[in-house]
Structure formats: C-alpha cells, structure tokens
Tab-separated table of C-alpha atoms in Angstrom:
chain	number	residue	atom	x	y	z
A	1	MET	CA	-15.278	-26.514	9.910
A	2	SER	CA	-13.399	-25.951	6.657
A	3	PRO	CA	-9.585	-26.124	6.864
A	4	VAL	CA	-9.390	-22.933	4.745
A	5	TYR	CA	-11.157	-19.594	5.194
A	6	VAL	CA	-11.150	-16.102	3.688
A	7	GLN	CA	-9.976	-13.197	5.850
A	8	PRO	CA	-11.054	-9.796	4.484
A	9	VAL	CA	-8.626	-6.872	4.514
A	10	LYS	CA	-10.330	-3.625	5.572
A	11	THR	CA	-7.361	-1.237	5.423
A	12	GLU	CA	-4.183	-0.499	3.459
A	13	ILE	CA	-1.103	-2.489	4.514
A	14	GLU	CA	2.413	-2.511	3.059
A	15	LEU	CA	4.034	-5.919	3.554
A	16	ASP	CA	6.180	-7.651	0.932
A	17	ARG	CA	3.258	-6.655	-1.320
A	18	HIS	CA	0.671	-3.941	-0.847
A	19	LEU	CA	-2.684	-5.070	0.529
A	20	HIS	CA	-5.681	-2.882	-0.269
A	21	SER	CA	-9.011	-2.522	1.473
A	22	GLY	CA	-11.272	-5.135	-0.121
A	23	ASP	CA	-8.487	-7.679	-0.745
A	24	GLU	CA	-8.940	-11.114	0.777
A	25	LEU	CA	-6.362	-13.411	2.344
A	26	ILE	CA	-6.794	-17.152	1.846
A	27	VAL	CA	-5.883	-18.698	5.189
A	28	GLU	CA	-5.255	-22.307	6.183
A	29	ARG	CA	-6.472	-22.904	9.739
A	30	ARG	CA	-3.467	-23.825	11.879
A	31	GLN	CA	-2.367	-23.014	15.390
A	32	GLN	CA	1.307	-23.583	14.581
A	33	ALA	CA	3.436	-21.716	12.058
A	34	ARG	CA	6.922	-22.096	10.664
A	35	VAL	CA	9.486	-19.297	10.475
A	36	GLY	CA	8.964	-17.293	7.286
A	37	GLU	CA	5.223	-17.893	6.989
A	38	TRP	CA	2.688	-15.055	7.027
A	39	VAL	CA	0.246	-15.687	9.851
A	40	VAL	CA	-3.153	-14.352	10.866
A	41	VAL	CA	-3.380	-13.900	14.613
A	42	GLU	CA	-5.990	-12.630	17.032
A	43	SER	CA	-5.076	-9.614	19.149
A	44	ASP	CA	-6.808	-6.932	21.206
A	45	ALA	CA	-6.955	-4.918	17.951
A	46	GLY	CA	-8.771	-7.763	16.139
A	47	ALA	CA	-7.363	-9.890	13.329
A	48	CYS	CA	-3.766	-9.057	12.414
A	49	VAL	CA	-1.254	-10.353	9.880
A	50	GLY	CA	2.486	-10.637	10.390
A	51	LEU	CA	5.592	-12.500	9.299
A	52	TYR	CA	6.310	-15.346	11.735
A	53	SER	CA	9.995	-15.093	12.580
A	54	ASP	CA	12.507	-16.567	14.966
A	55	ASN	CA	12.768	-13.198	16.743
A	56	ALA	CA	11.255	-12.875	20.208
A	57	GLU	CA	8.882	-10.190	18.922
A	58	VAL	CA	6.701	-10.257	15.810
A	59	LEU	CA	5.486	-7.118	14.026
A	60	LEU	CA	1.758	-7.316	13.270
A	61	TYR	CA	-0.526	-5.222	11.075
A	62	THR	CA	-4.220	-4.961	11.850
A	63	LEU	CA	-6.519	-6.108	9.034
A	64	GLU	CA	-9.530	-4.232	10.335
A	65	ALA	CA	-8.529	-0.571	10.696
A	66	ALA	CA	-5.655	1.751	9.863
A	67	GLY	CA	-3.074	2.094	12.578
A	68	GLN	CA	0.503	1.632	13.616
A	69	PRO	CA	1.978	-1.883	13.535
A	70	LEU	CA	1.802	-3.807	16.797
A	71	SER	CA	4.727	-5.633	18.343
A	72	MET	CA	3.873	-8.846	20.199
A	73	GLN	CA	5.953	-11.482	21.909
A	74	ARG	CA	6.019	-14.554	19.686
A	75	CYS	CA	5.220	-16.804	22.654
A	76	ASN	CA	1.968	-14.835	23.218
A	77	LEU	CA	0.638	-15.084	19.658
A	78	ALA	CA	-2.735	-16.762	19.167
A	79	VAL	CA	-2.167	-18.049	15.616
A	80	ARG	CA	-5.459	-18.598	13.759
A	81	GLY	CA	-3.914	-19.652	10.477
A	82	VAL	CA	-1.251	-19.314	7.798
A	83	VAL	CA	-1.737	-17.214	4.671
A	84	ILE	CA	-1.642	-19.468	1.583
A	85	GLY	CA	-2.915	-16.996	-1.014
A	86	MET	CA	-4.510	-13.656	-1.746
A	87	ARG	CA	-7.385	-12.431	-3.852
A	88	SER	CA	-7.056	-8.826	-5.011
A	89	ALA	CA	-10.019	-6.464	-5.075
A	90	LEU	CA	-8.445	-4.534	-7.986
C-alpha cells in the first residue's frame, strides 16, 4: 500500500483556503497527527477533514457532501492520514 493517496473533495469547504468540488487532497497515510496538522478522518458521514488541535473537540468538514461541520472528541478520531498538499480542479 502506498504511503500517500489522493482524497477527492466532492463539496465546497471553507478552511484556511477554499476547497472546491473536484479538488484533490494529497494525504500521507498516518494514524497519528500533530497539533496544527490538517487530518483526514473517517466518520459516520464518510471522509472528513479537520484541523488537529489540542482542544478536546475537533471541528470536521465532510469531503463527500454539503453539510454542517461535525464536532468530534479528539480521542475518538480515526485518523486516516495527514494532508500534505492539494491539487486544484480550477
């Protein structure tokens, strides 16, 4: 299994930069993240992206459909990887 994969973005998300439907996140497979890294996690809503912080809760945005951000306990996150780049569809 490759240590890096591409995670497609299927909705519009406003993070520190705007992600558009069709953009792709370049993700390094890791189960651990450091504070300040953008992570891709698995949730009941599918793949989500969020800023890993030292707060008890992490705000997550689904990559698969429009919707309100999700709040999850950091200790319950199933980290799939850390975002290391982005490829824009524009």
